[in-house]
């Protein structure tokens, strides 16, 4: 056998496809022993998604742990294999003593206006007062931090507190092909820490991720993590962002300042996923007001019944997103049962989960009327909707291809005929026990190619 035959290897995309179907770590390691090109494919699988976290038993020594991790990235050069980076934000939390200090004593001359507070509110009213006080007192801007060094001064005591952020920055800088970032806050009850603020401001100043990151996810953001100006400014700087996901985030995260910054950056966001959004107090400037980019093509609002109840979100979507093609509004059964219990405790006459008809159905009518490119509509689990939604679909849903109405028990189709959506390919209505067979027959006659699940 010639040397050429011995050294031959399949193309990289074939190796990647093969190794993606290997689940056991020992098998991946065995795969990497075959050839150098096979080893590269194995490394791409192992380090494709990297989580920056600290084991609980080493949390007190997290600075040393992260220094070792940063050194490993530098020596092994694995950063080029990382496409998704998950940062457990708890490791950026300062000690109580550090949190009570001003931001960077070494730059006290340029940030002398920043004040901090050490109290923690014990009631929603106290929290609102604290947020307003922080907004009045916090006047540090990007220009104020222009003189902050990227490398902390070892002779300054408080600057040692930002070493954690420095190590994380170094790791991020070693990932040239980074495409997705997940910030997992873990619902920790702490404020914007010294490390967190320095991390976001430095990434903003150095344009880290501005032209590479296309997918951003926020998970379990606590209400006390405010004000978040530095984080919002960095998110707005991601000029190539295409997918934005927020799970278990308070609705007041989308502040007017954040919305203005995102509108100015004009990031081409095409997909947005909002899951389990917590409703914030409807008080003055803290009234919930979500933001939707005009370039949005796919929107998923999962388990947001409480938010949809209090605010006509779909009307905002209809006026802001003319290019919308996919709309998902599913309600999981587990969340339905919790909503029923909460509603029954507040009002014995409220039994149906989901938004009231006046908000949800009117919003859907506006979307079907204005978003002419809508092709997928998922309303599974919204038991509060009625035949008014079917009437809106029959009137304006000309381009619908998929319609999901599972467990929509208020839908009957009585006295309705399907005279729209020529392109309908699939319709799912499992759990709709009150649906009229005659209505289903009109759909089959009008769209013979459609698959109907009822």
mmCIF file with all atom_site columns, C-alpha atoms in Angstrom, residues 85 146 335:
data_model
loop_
_atom_site.group_PDB
_atom_site.id
_atom_site.type_symbol
_atom_site.label_atom_id
_atom_site.label_alt_id
_atom_site.label_comp_id
_atom_site.label_asym_id
_atom_site.label_entity_id
_atom_site.label_seq_id
_atom_site.pdbx_PDB_ins_code
_atom_site.Cartn_x
_atom_site.Cartn_y
_atom_site.Cartn_z
_atom_site.occupancy
_atom_site.B_iso_or_equiv
_atom_site.pdbx_formal_charge
_atom_site.auth_seq_id
_atom_site.auth_comp_id
_atom_site.auth_asym_id
_atom_site.auth_atom_id
_atom_site.pdbx_PDB_model_num
ATOM 1 C CA . UNK A 1 85  ? -19.413 29.521 25.288 1.00 0.00 ? 85  UNK A CA 1
ATOM 2 C CA . UNK A 1 146 ? -11.937 55.089 28.929 1.00 0.00 ? 146 UNK A CA 1
ATOM 3 C CA . UNK A 1 335 ? -47.613 25.872 33.544 1.00 0.00 ? 335 UNK A CA 1
#
